[in-house]
Structure formats: structure tokens, C-alpha cells
Amino acid sequence: MTSSRLPAPFGFRLDRGRTVSFEFNNRRMTGYAGDTLASALLANGVQLVGRSFKLHRPRGFYSCGVEDPSGLVDVGTGATRTPNQRATMIELAEGLRAASVNCWPTVEFDLGSVTGMLSALLPAGFYYKTFKWPNWHLFEPMIRRMAGLGRAAGVADPDRYEEVAAVADVLVVGGGIAGLSAAVSAAQSGAHTLLLAGGAFLGGALSWRTDADIDALVAAARLAGVRILTRTMAFGVYDHGLVCARESLPPGSTRTAALQGDGANGGGRGVLRERLWKIRARHIVAAAGAFERPMLFPDNDRPGVMLAGAADKYAQAFGVACGRHVVIAANSDSAYGVAESLRGAGMNIVALVDRRARADIGVDGTSFRTLDRAGITKVDGSASVRGCTVVSVGAAGRPETFYCDAILSAGGYAPAVHLHSQAGGKLRWLEDAAMFVPDGHAPGLVSVGACAGIFDREAAAEHAAQVGRALANELVPPVATPQGAGRSLASTRLPGVTGKQFVDLQNDVAVDDVGLAARENYRSVEHLKRYTTTGMGTDQGKTSNVNALVLMGDFTGRQPAEVGTTKFRPPFAPVTLGLMAGRRVGALYRPLKSLPAERWHQAHGALFEQFGSWYRPAAYPLKGETLAVAAQREARAVRASVGVLDGSPLGKLEVFGPDAAEFLDLMYVGTMSTLRIGQARYGVLLNENGIVVDDGIVARMSEAQYWINTTSAGVERTTAAFEEWLQCEYTNLRVVVTPVTSRWGNVTVAGPKAWHWLSAIGFEAAFGPVSMKHMTLRTGALEGVPLRVLRASFSGELGYEVNLPADHVHWLLERLWARAPEFAAVPYGIEALEILRTEKGYIHIGTDTDGTTLPGDIGFARALDKKKANFVGRRSLLRPAACDPERLQLVALASGSATTPLPVGAQIAAGSPPARSQGYVTSSYMSPSLGTPVALGLLARGAERLGERVRVHHLGTTLEAVVVKAPFIDPAGEHLDGERLDG
Amino acid sequence: MMRIPCICCGPRDENEFVCGGTSHIQRPALDADDEAWGGYLFFRDNPKGVHLERWRHVQGCGRWFNLARSTVTHEVLTVYAMTEPPPTELPP
Amino acid sequence: MKYSAWSLLRGALSGHRHWDPAWADVTRRSSYDVIIIGGGGHGLAAAYYLAKNHGVTNVAVLERGWIGGGNTGRNTTIVRSNYLFPESARLYDFSLKLYEGLSRELNFNIMLSQRALVMLAHSRHDLDSMSRWANAMRMNGIAAELVTAAEVGAMAPALDLSPNARLPVLGGFVQRRAGTARHDAVAWGYARAASALGVHIIQNCEVRGFIVESGKVAGVDTSLGPIRADRVGIAAAGHSSVLAKLAGFRLPVTSYALQAMVSEPIKPILDTVVLSPGTGAYVSQSDKGEIVMGAMLDLFPSYAQRGSFAVKQAIIASVLALFPSFSRLQLLRQWAGIVDVVHDSSPIIGPTPVPGLYINCGWGTGGFKAIPVGGWTLAHVLATGKSHALAEPFQLQRFIDGRLIDEAAASGIAH
């Protein structure tokens, strides 16, 4: 193919001294530094870039920017494969590899184009009318394979994204003449000003040529201290003046490496690819410019049909001619400037076909052929434009055929009112210029320049400067007066033409589809969008929304303002998912909490698992042991001799104050005010609905100080609940609640030899089981390290919970471990703990209870009437539901099999499913000490059914079980004091 | 993402806070009937408009305070202490 | 006029000019037998079933905007019936069964795709919870299977299946009959079928008050004037409290934003629906190729249909924790509904304190899957004055008695 490169001075953004090679569909090509992928492909004569979504019609570049509906490619391979990139936005870099999407086997010969031939059968919404018999499943796989554009990478993203916050007095979105003017005057008036430009160059619509005014403004901005970010696209305005923007980091050596990276691990550590800016501004100035509106004529989607302004940009900035013989279809004075400009670049303007009447055309005397009240009725060529036929409405109406290889479309402008609308601003329709413009200011946001309807550069600069100055001085800025766009018709199509006139090029929505939607009563602009899918492609309708709603107005006798626009929502243009997640990936996604002595556990062979938000040992398997076998060994060892468990995640609170006792009586089901100093009691916490939400031991350290344990999963919730009651309801109580879970570590030593072991490493005799009773707390020290020792037992054996400063847990474990062999001591993990507590019939909140369990269900509602305090949840226990005799109650279950534990979650019912469930198995383990399975469950009327045989159902099998009395081990509690210390 | 004016720390991003729902709900006494208790637990005005609600600055000072905020525009109208009564004058 | 491949062929030959409006343009009457407030899925379904099941056709559906423009048009299109308690299981499975025959019944392809739902277990505790869940479903006569990590990986290979993933996949459970349906089609399908039976569908009509005479409902005041009826049904989701206030009572409802979003369309990479109760995230791929995502609520009351940016980030972070290879895809569209959340995540379907006024609300984050049964049971109580058996457990009274049906875990959203 012939190159369509223009000589210098055209292509002022290029560095013709630096050739860049790249691949497109596996063909090697070259361009220059400064090219985009689109300009380089056009320069190489590549017009056919992809295929449309539904009909697989050939597609080429339609524009020069983010609004392009057609020029989509997949970039990169392997882990850095990035689908659906806009070639118009990709800065060419060495080694770039890009491929067409939505075509197979090649874009030139695409089997999917068969659907294009069936287009008459495939109007908008055709799938709602058929595919019902036999059912959708027969057709869906084929439809799904044909759907979608690019292909995802399939492996994890090696690149990184970060998030930055910024504040400003004035935030200007857009670096064109209006944006720069506003920023300069705001900064010169003393405002801390930040300006975001979406592209790499400042100047906006004027950045495609050198422009002295722009250069001067940029210099003034820098001098005035405006902070300027380029390649930073603002994509959303959110609550309270938050603007979010995506900064694309410029191509450089690291980025090039990433683009090449398709080797192992995607090329290594990856690069910082994009940055998310979260900006809070007192005032936002939208200077986002305007998009060009396309003309509607048959086959206006062929490669070679392009927006007029885009063709000019390609010529000026990239030195690329989009064609040699150009026909321009026009509905706007801007077409004439483009025509002159392209003529100056050596292109032949075959004809300018203006849809408007002479009276509406604001340009006189051209050096090329112009027709008025005329339009295109036919386009020749399929994969490229080869000519067109034009009809003039006024004259005899005889068609005229032109040879051309490019058709430019200049339908007028559509101001980019997205940010204004997102901020809650209203719109109004301008009859003359046929465009929506902001109707006044939006809350916190002012529009300037083309996005406010000002297309005259002097007027835009002047108004913007006034706005900048006003905002900096906290005055109300003037509203823009739209001007300079000339007159354009709302509707650009010729009456009576046949053939497909495309409105949305990506989703193949044509004028007839809009007519169909109107006929079938999908007349709301929102129904139009959803029914025809216009505007739902990756371009989000930037070049199609206005045409679509104008058409709907035509078909239903409504003005564009009556039809209205669909709701503008962020993002303004699609944004990388990884950018939104930022650093919250991998280990930083809801980071797990680690034990203070994690290294000790790692060194001793711990098998770590996630328990809630903690990463802690499930067991310490010896060589060759599975988790289950290790847990059995550990649990047996605890009952036989002694074990040590790192209980540091256990929730810990200090509750202090003259009213602490009264407060705790209001929080707990039981009574804590009667605790003597040094005494501890198990407590259950409810929510106001009466549901059991947490449990733990409460110990009294002094008259006014309590030491509270909660579950490790519930501590944050319980602490928050205590604070809420104190700050919001019981505001007169003098209580301070201090969470100390991470300050105090917990080393739990349990087993008959527990005291022997602690004594051997130096614990004072005062902690011994003779002097210190079960369920008491005593403070002390070991080698100067402060201790709070609680004699309590979740295992049923002699148990010591040694609380000490968290950074000393490692030290204490080492001390203990040095004397471990003498006592046959083992470290034990959560799995063994669960076995031990199940053997004793102790519950685990959230396992043996759920969001419906009341204290009475777990045997905890006795003697409540003796307590005076109106504790949390108490009133709920008096409701009818709480007294329902069929409630599920905690039971202990013996398995019918001596060797097979009951499956957790298995349902208890008289008959096989389907049947009314009477409950389910909640905890179940093999007991190493008993040699038989032990289990807990919830069973309707469980308390009355002791001794009953029940049937347990699990995934199609049925097992037997018996309701027995808990605990399974040591019912008299004789193990609690441990083995007597000799001597 | 809103800016919530913490009564202690000043305006901070919304994700530093937890919303506790409607303000000024009195906890009934133990002898309240089932209707009153259910009303307290569950029934709410849920206004489309100005809402008096409780917020807590969990990733900060930990204080609970009251806000008058529009549930339609998310505009924050005023902030006042947990123990203060509802403001008497508010825009509609 | 019947929809079929034949009619499409006819259309192809005639420029598709022969199609009738999907729902008729009507001249509004001054009174009807029944008024339904809310032109979303539930309201339109109720109108259809009033006509179809009960022969009550003098019905108006009043919609303040465009039909299906509320939560029906804003959800992530998931349908399932994997609920824990028998009352809920019966309700939602009845709905799923209606969905299974709906395209034929309505003569409108709602694109029901029963591509299965897999719920992920990220810990052994999760595995135990899922065992209870799957067994409870089987007790209720609804098929469910527990699957291994390898089986999950075969169903959804795009998941992060590595053993040291932040969210390791240890297994899961599957409801094979679950999947997705095209949400707009459900609304339009019911609207068309109801209209064909004589129901009037009136858009751009906002109810501003109730006409109450002798303590009973007698009609509504609207932006288009008063319309009388002695039976009125509310199916207005997040706006239920607004209407209740106009009628003089309160609901146990708080309205929140629930966000959802889609990526740009890509070639097929995910053929099943994945839900992670541990994170609250749910992900599927639409027939157009877009990755559809949702997760937790914005946890402050809102009618803004907007959603907080910080929550958007949290939702996407949850999705990428499950599917790290989606990181380079681009977010295309994002929106939020107004969901009517009640404490136990179970609906309210039945009479209100105002005689003649009935309500269907409280579906919270899970209303789309229940459109058929919500419509069916609201129609029943409007037609007969008595609650349908399926709806009996779901009355306002349960908030007084404490007989909540707490499906918070089953609804899959971390409230």
C-alpha cells in the first residue's frame, strides 16, 4: 500500500529523525516518534482496522481521539495483553504489537461478516423476538462467541497502579485556550490552581498546529504557578467536589519493556502504568471542548469515512493524508476551514456537499466546488471508499457521482457536557447551532470554551479569564454566552434515501433501528438506548448520542430538548479496572493480620491458614503429617500432658471508670457487677434483636477496672458497640473503653502439666492452682515483664492464659520451648483447639450459632429475671418468636458410626429430603482422647430430646446419631486443676 | 465520595467514617409493648430529603456526632454533637 | 402480534414496518379496579398476573419515569434460589420456576441463561457454611452440589486458583439452575403481555398522594391528576418509604445505593456466575461480552442512584482479588439503584395499615430474581384480599413478633 505521509512542515508533532518499528496483525511497519498508532497505520496506508460488533462490517479510523468507535485494537501479548485500546490514543513506541479485534481469521477476511449479509434479519432487538424455542441455551453459546471485542490477558497483571490525592482552589479540566485562560487568570488572582489536560499536548483543539496564543498562555500559566498535568484525563465528578482523573504515564524505556513483555512472568516486576488522581477542588472549571457530530447518509460507516476535523488533525499534527480526493459532507461552517486546510496540504477537495440551505451557510467564496441543500445518497466501496453519489434537494434532484477515496463528515458540534451533567447541571438545546449546552452553572462547576458553546477563540479566552478571576475571588462567575458555531441543522439525513445510515458505528445501530424503536414504543431516550444499544459501545456514544436522540425526536414529533439526553455518569471514558483498585491488590487487599511472634511459629513448622482476618497456625504438622493427623496428635497431647497456643488474636478490652460495673451489666446477659476483684466470669453479648453476637471472659482487676476478652473475630464489632452505647445512649456513664488486642499478646498453656511447665520457667507460686483458683485473674511479672494471668480453660484442662506485652510473646515462647521436652509439651493450633472445646461442648460463636441464635437456645437464659439491668437485647427475648417451642437448641451428638464423624452442615430430619429440617450439625471432630467422633448441633426442642436417635442427611446419604449430654469428656470437671505438683 | 465534617477533626473523606443510621431514637424501657420495641428496632422514616443521622469517625478520633444531610443530593447541611437536640431551622 | 423467527423473516422482507408497539399507548381513565404504583419488574409482573391469573384487567400501572428504569434496569441480572430457610426457598424457587417458562409464556425472549452459580469457599469455615447451605437447599427440594477446588477451577478458570492467592479457592457450592436473564427484557416482556391483556401502562406519572375515604384507600393523586381505585398496590422498591409516608405509615426499610458496573466487552472468558460471600462480590459475563460486577452496599442512606467512588473502588478491588487477570480491562459503565433494605433481607408482601393498600417491598439487593413471584403474590393479595401462601411468612407483623427470616447470609451481600 502506498504511504500517505505528507512532507514537513506538516506533521509538526513528529520527530522524523526517529523511526519507530511496530507490528500490526503480525506485519512489521514503521512510523515516527510522535505518531499515534492510528496515524502510523494511516501513514502506512492501512484503512481497514477492525470489524463492527454486530454485523462485522469493515471499520477504519473515524476520528483522531477518545471518541473513536471503530479503531479498537488489542495491544501487547501475554500478561500485558490489553484489550480494546483506542489506536487513536496510543503513543507509538518501539516494539508495539497490536492486533485487530472481533474478526477471524483476519480483519480482511472475516467469517463473521456473514452476519452482515443477514442484517435485514437482525434489526435492533431481534434477539427478543426469537431464540425462544426450544430455549435460549441452544443459541446462547454461539451468540456469546460472536460477542465481545478484544481478548483479555488470561493471566495476572504485572503492572502497578497508584493513587494520589490533591487539593486545589480551582481545578481546570482541559488544556485548550479556554482552560488555559481560566487557569492563568485564576492563578494570577491568587488561587492555587491545577490544570488537567487529557492529551500529551496543551492547546486542546488548537494543539494540532503550532499556535502562538497557546504558547503564550502556557508560559503565563507556568509563570503564575499553575500546576499542569498532561496525559491526565478527568473521568468523573463525584460528591462534594471530588474529581477523579487517570494519568497515563508516558512511554519510556520501562514502558517499552512492558509492551514487549510476553516472556515468562510478563517481563518481570512490571511498571507503574497509570496513576489515579483524587482531587478536591473548591471550584471546578470544565473546559472539555466539543466533539464533532457525524453526518447521516447511507454506508456512512465505510473505512475512509472520517470526521472532518480529524482529517485535518491527521494532516497538521501527524503529516498524514487520509485521502487524495476528498468529498466533505457538511452541516457546519467548520467544514470550510477544514477544506481549505486540506487543500493547502495538497489534497484535492472534490466537492463540499452542504446539507444546509445557502442562507444558513456562513462562509462565502471557496476555491472548490460546493453544493447546498445536498447530501450523499450512496457510497461506493466496502473495505474502503471509492466514490459517492450526491443529490441536491433544491435543484432538479439529479444525482451526481464523484470519485473520491475519503469522505469527511462535518455535522456540527456536540459540546462535551459530561462533567457539567455529572455535577448535576442542566442542559438546554440551542436551535441555531443544534447542540446541547449547559443551562447555567452546575453546583460547584463552571463551563468555559467549546463545552459551554463558545466556539470563537477570543470570546472563549475572554470569558474563561473572567471565570478564573471570579472564582479566585469567590465571586459568582459569568455564565457563558454560546457563539461562534454558526448554524447547523438538527437532522442531517436526506429524506427518502435507502440503505443503512449508521448512527452508532460500533454497535451497528442505523436510522431504521431508531425508527423501529419509535414504532415499538421504546420512545424514552433511555429505552431507545437500551433497546437499540446505541451509545452502549466503548465510545459511550460520543459521536452518536445526539444524532440518535434527534432522530427519535423526528420519528415521534418531538424537539431534541423534549427527548432529552440519557443520564451522564462517570467514567467519561473507560478506565482501567486495575487503576480503580490501585494498591489494594494481592496481599494488600484487606490485609491479613499477623501474629506478633509469627516467625517463631514459622520456625516450628506451623501450617498457617486464614481465620477471619488473621493468619495463624491451624496446626504444626510433623514430617509426613496431614493437618488432620497433626491436630489429632496435638489435641491428644494437650489432654495427656500440656500444649501451648498463641492466643494473641483473642479480643482484649480494658473497661475502666466509676460506672464500669453498671455499664457491663447493661452490655452482658450475665451480671458482671457482682464479680469480686480478681474473679472472672464467662459472658455472652447480644445485639438489640436478642441475637448472640459475641462471648468471652470478663475479669475484674479492681473496683473500676475490668479486663474483657471477646472472640478474635468479634472484638472490633464489640468495641464499637460499647462505644456506641456510651457515646449515644448512656452518655452519663463515666466509662472509658480501650481496645488493647494488639498491645497484649496471649500465650495459652493448657494441660495437666500446665502449671509444672510454667513453674519450671519461673512463674511465681502465687500463680499455682492451689493459690489461684479457676476463673481468676492475677497480675505479676516474669523477669520484669508484666503479666496478666487468667486461669481459664477452653479445653477443659488446667488452663493459663498468659497476657503480656505483644513484643514479648516470642521471648516467652522461647523460654517455654527450652523446657518443653521435659513435659512432652507441644505447640497446638486452632484445629486442635476446636477438637478440645468440642469435646467439652463449648460453643464457638458463628459456628455453633448463627444470625438467629438467642441465648436461651444455647442454654444461657437461666435466672435472667433475677437481673435488674435492661441489658442489650433483653426486651427482644420477651417477643413471641423468642418463646417459640420449636426453636433450635444446642445439643451434643454422638455419631452412629464409631469411626466416621458426622459431616458439619448435615441436616437433621425424620425423613430423607425433601423434608422439614429440624436442625443441623455445627461442629464435628474425631476425638483422639475418646477414640470416637464428637459433635455439636442445633436441634429443634433439643433440650427435651436427650437420648433420642436422629437421622442426619448429607448430600444424598443418611447417617445415624444420638442426642447425648455434653461434655463428652470429664463431666465432673476434675481436670481443671491439673496434675498436682510434687515436692 | 463525600466529605464528612467530623465534629472533632473537620472535613475528612467518607471512607474514614461509619454511618449509624437515624438520630434521636430513644431506647424504650423494658416494659414497652412489642409494637414500640419493633418500632425502635426496625421502623424508620427513611426520608427522601434531609435526614438527621449519626456518623462515627472510626478511622480517626472515634467520635460519634450528628449530621443533617440530604439523602438526595448528599449535601451536608449541618453537624452537631450527639447530645444536642435536633436543629430547629433547616432548609427543606 | 406474535414474536417468532417467522415474524422476523416477514419483517426483513418489509423493512420491519409491521411491528406493533410493545405496549399500547392508552387514554388514561379516571378510575380503575386496581392501581399498581411502580412500573418496574415487580409492578409489571403483578399487573400481568392480575390479568392472567385472576381475570382482573381494569388495571393501571403508574410509573413516574420510564418503565424498568429503577432497580429492574440497574441490577446485575442474576437469578438463583439458593436460600437457607424453607420459607425463602419456596418463594425464590417458585420464582425461578416461573423464569424457566417465562420466555414462552410472555412470547418475549428474556434470555434466561441457566449457566449455574458457583459460590466460593475461601476458608475451611466457609466450606462448613456451604455444607449447611447445600444441605438446607436439598432439604427444601432444591438441587445443590458441593464442589472441589478443582471443579470450581474447571467451571471458572479465570479465577485466581493459586494456593497462595489472597482469596484461596478451597471449593464451593453450585446451583446449576441459577444463572442470568436479560433485565430489560423481563420488564418489557411483562409490560407487553400485560398490555395485550388490557392493562394500562402509564409512564411519566408520579404518585404524589393517596385519596383516602372512610379510612380506606380510594385512589391516588398524581402529576397527571387524580385516579381512583379501591385497591392499590405499591411496588416501588427504594421509594417504598416515600409512598408509605404519603399514606401515613412507616416501614422497616432503609434505602441505600447498590452499585453495579460493567467492563468493555471482551471475548468469552467466564461462562458461569461466581459469587464470593466472603467478599460480597459477584461476577458474570453478559452475552455481549461485558464483565458484570457488583458487591457491597454503600452503607449510608441514599436516593441519589449514584454510589460513592470509594465503594466503587472497594467493589473493583474485590473483583480483582478473585479475577486478577481482569485488571487490564476497562470499566465502561457504572450505575446504582436505590435498594429497600430490611433487617433480615427478606421481603414484605401483603396488606399495609391502610385498608385496600397493599405493598411488595423489602427485596433489598435481591429483587430481580424474585420479579415473577413478587408479581404473582402481589397480584394474589390485590385480587383476593388474602395473602398468597408463599407470602404469609413475609408480613410486616414479623418485625413486631420477632419472627424474622434472616437470609443475610443467603442473600450473598455483606450487610
mmCIF file of N, CA and C in Angstrom, chain C residues 216-260:
data_model
loop_
_atom_site.group_PDB
_atom_site.id
_atom_site.type_symbol
_atom_site.label_atom_id
_atom_site.label_comp_id
_atom_site.label_asym_id
_atom_site.label_seq_id
_atom_site.Cartn_x
_atom_site.Cartn_y
_atom_site.Cartn_z
ATOM 1 N N LYS C 216 -60.383 4.136 54.106
ATOM 2 C CA LYS C 216 -59.942 3.146 53.109
ATOM 3 C C LYS C 216 -59.377 3.866 51.893
ATOM 4 N N VAL C 217 -58.466 3.201 51.211
ATOM 5 C CA VAL C 217 -57.859 3.841 50.044
ATOM 6 C C VAL C 217 -58.910 3.943 48.936
ATOM 7 N N ALA C 218 -58.934 5.098 48.253
ATOM 8 C CA ALA C 218 -59.912 5.302 47.179
ATOM 9 C C ALA C 218 -59.244 5.773 45.896
ATOM 10 N N GLY C 219 -57.936 5.881 45.917
ATOM 11 C CA GLY C 219 -57.250 6.305 44.701
ATOM 12 C C GLY C 219 -55.948 7.002 45.025
ATOM 13 N N VAL C 220 -55.371 7.610 43.995
ATOM 14 C CA VAL C 220 -54.102 8.318 44.165
ATOM 15 C C VAL C 220 -54.157 9.674 43.485
ATOM 16 N N ASP C 221 -53.393 10.592 44.040
ATOM 17 C CA ASP C 221 -53.166 11.888 43.385
ATOM 18 C C ASP C 221 -51.855 11.786 42.633
ATOM 19 N N THR C 222 -51.871 12.149 41.362
ATOM 20 C CA THR C 222 -50.649 12.018 40.577
ATOM 21 C C THR C 222 -50.308 13.330 39.884
ATOM 22 N N SER C 223 -49.121 13.343 39.257
ATOM 23 C CA SER C 223 -48.700 14.516 38.499
ATOM 24 C C SER C 223 -49.592 14.748 37.288
ATOM 25 N N LEU C 224 -50.383 13.743 36.938
ATOM 26 C CA LEU C 224 -51.310 13.884 35.816
ATOM 27 C C LEU C 224 -52.756 14.006 36.296
ATOM 28 N N GLY C 225 -52.899 14.196 37.600
ATOM 29 C CA GLY C 225 -54.257 14.338 38.133
ATOM 30 C C GLY C 225 -54.657 13.131 38.956
ATOM 31 N N PRO C 226 -55.831 13.172 39.571
ATOM 32 C CA PRO C 226 -56.260 12.063 40.435
ATOM 33 C C PRO C 226 -56.743 10.873 39.609
ATOM 34 N N ILE C 227 -56.505 9.690 40.131
ATOM 35 C CA ILE C 227 -57.005 8.455 39.520
ATOM 36 C C ILE C 227 -57.576 7.606 40.649
ATOM 37 N N ARG C 228 -58.782 7.138 40.489
ATOM 38 C CA ARG C 228 -59.441 6.427 41.571
ATOM 39 C C ARG C 228 -59.315 4.913 41.412
ATOM 40 N N ALA C 229 -59.258 4.247 42.544
ATOM 41 C CA ALA C 229 -59.292 2.783 42.590
ATOM 42 C C ALA C 229 -59.446 2.415 44.047
ATOM 43 N N ASP C 230 -60.168 1.315 44.322
ATOM 44 C CA ASP C 230 -60.272 0.958 45.739
ATOM 45 C C ASP C 230 -59.261 -0.104 46.139
ATOM 46 N N ARG C 231 -58.427 -0.494 45.203
ATOM 47 C CA ARG C 231 -57.314 -1.373 45.548
ATOM 48 C C ARG C 231 -56.060 -0.801 44.892
ATOM 49 N N VAL C 232 -55.058 -0.596 45.726
ATOM 50 C CA VAL C 232 -53.793 -0.040 45.236
ATOM 51 C C VAL C 232 -52.654 -0.898 45.752
ATOM 52 N N GLY C 233 -51.715 -1.216 44.872
ATOM 53 C CA GLY C 233 -50.535 -1.986 45.257
ATOM 54 C C GLY C 233 -49.278 -1.165 45.026
ATOM 55 N N ILE C 234 -48.400 -1.180 46.006
ATOM 56 C CA ILE C 234 -47.137 -0.441 45.892
ATOM 57 C C ILE C 234 -46.029 -1.433 45.551
ATOM 58 N N ALA C 235 -45.334 -1.148 44.441
ATOM 59 C CA ALA C 235 -44.166 -1.970 44.070
ATOM 60 C C ALA C 235 -43.084 -0.993 43.644
ATOM 61 N N ALA C 236 -42.586 -0.253 44.598
ATOM 62 C CA ALA C 236 -41.723 0.884 44.274
ATOM 63 C C ALA C 236 -40.341 0.793 44.893
ATOM 64 N N ALA C 237 -39.971 -0.370 45.361
ATOM 65 C CA ALA C 237 -38.592 -0.630 45.825
ATOM 66 C C ALA C 237 -38.082 0.488 46.734
ATOM 67 N N GLY C 238 -37.013 1.142 46.320
ATOM 68 C CA GLY C 238 -36.362 2.124 47.187
ATOM 69 C C GLY C 238 -37.225 3.302 47.560
ATOM 70 N N HIS C 239 -38.325 3.508 46.843
ATOM 71 C CA HIS C 239 -39.222 4.615 47.160
ATOM 72 C C HIS C 239 -40.393 4.194 48.025
ATOM 73 N N SER C 240 -40.346 2.979 48.550
ATOM 74 C CA SER C 240 -41.462 2.486 49.351
ATOM 75 C C SER C 240 -41.752 3.390 50.551
ATOM 76 N N SER C 241 -40.710 3.857 51.216
ATOM 77 C CA SER C 241 -40.940 4.696 52.401
ATOM 78 C C SER C 241 -41.578 6.028 52.030
ATOM 79 N N VAL C 242 -41.211 6.541 50.870
ATOM 80 C CA VAL C 242 -41.786 7.818 50.422
ATOM 81 C C VAL C 242 -43.294 7.663 50.258
ATOM 82 N N LEU C 243 -43.696 6.555 49.632
ATOM 83 C CA LEU C 243 -45.127 6.316 49.430
ATOM 84 C C LEU C 243 -45.813 5.989 50.749
ATOM 85 N N ALA C 244 -45.130 5.214 51.592
ATOM 86 C CA ALA C 244 -45.731 4.890 52.882
ATOM 87 C C ALA C 244 -46.004 6.170 53.675
ATOM 88 N N LYS C 245 -45.075 7.091 53.611
ATOM 89 C CA LYS C 245 -45.263 8.347 54.343
ATOM 90 C C LYS C 245 -46.503 9.073 53.820
ATOM 91 N N LEU C 246 -46.678 9.063 52.505
ATOM 92 C CA LEU C 246 -47.867 9.714 51.942
ATOM 93 C C LEU C 246 -49.139 9.035 52.424
ATOM 94 N N ALA C 247 -49.033 7.757 52.735
ATOM 95 C CA ALA C 247 -50.217 7.026 53.205
ATOM 96 C C ALA C 247 -50.308 6.992 54.719
ATOM 97 N N GLY C 248 -49.325 7.571 55.381
ATOM 98 C CA GLY C 248 -49.416 7.729 56.830
ATOM 99 C C GLY C 248 -48.872 6.593 57.663
ATOM 100 N N PHE C 249 -47.993 5.762 57.122
ATOM 101 C CA PHE C 249 -47.390 4.728 57.966
ATOM 102 C C PHE C 249 -45.901 4.629 57.663
ATOM 103 N N ARG C 250 -45.202 3.868 58.496
ATOM 104 C CA ARG C 250 -43.762 3.690 58.310
ATOM 105 C C ARG C 250 -43.462 2.240 57.974
ATOM 106 N N LEU C 251 -42.314 2.052 57.379
ATOM 107 C CA LEU C 251 -41.849 0.710 57.009
ATOM 108 C C LEU C 251 -40.509 0.433 57.682
ATOM 109 N N PRO C 252 -40.161 -0.821 57.868
ATOM 110 C CA PRO C 252 -38.839 -1.145 58.410
ATOM 111 C C PRO C 252 -37.775 -1.150 57.317
ATOM 112 N N VAL C 253 -37.789 -0.129 56.499
ATOM 113 C CA VAL C 253 -36.954 -0.069 55.295
ATOM 114 C C VAL C 253 -35.999 1.099 55.385
ATOM 115 N N THR C 254 -34.755 0.887 54.973
ATOM 116 C CA THR C 254 -33.836 1.999 54.720
ATOM 117 C C THR C 254 -33.346 1.862 53.291
ATOM 118 N N SER C 255 -33.290 2.971 52.589
ATOM 119 C CA SER C 255 -32.908 2.956 51.169
ATOM 120 C C SER C 255 -31.430 3.289 51.011
ATOM 121 N N TYR C 256 -30.735 2.410 50.323
ATOM 122 C CA TYR C 256 -29.297 2.589 50.088
ATOM 123 C C TYR C 256 -29.004 2.505 48.602
ATOM 124 N N ALA C 257 -27.823 3.013 48.219
ATOM 125 C CA ALA C 257 -27.348 2.815 46.853
ATOM 126 C C ALA C 257 -26.679 1.451 46.764
ATOM 127 N N LEU C 258 -27.034 0.691 45.734
ATOM 128 C CA LEU C 258 -26.293 -0.532 45.426
ATOM 129 C C LEU C 258 -25.699 -0.337 44.041
ATOM 130 N N GLN C 259 -24.388 -0.389 43.957
ATOM 131 C CA GLN C 259 -23.719 -0.104 42.695
ATOM 132 C C GLN C 259 -23.539 -1.366 41.872
ATOM 133 N N ALA C 260 -23.448 -1.164 40.575
ATOM 134 C CA ALA C 260 -23.086 -2.242 39.664
ATOM 135 C C ALA C 260 -22.314 -1.605 38.517
#
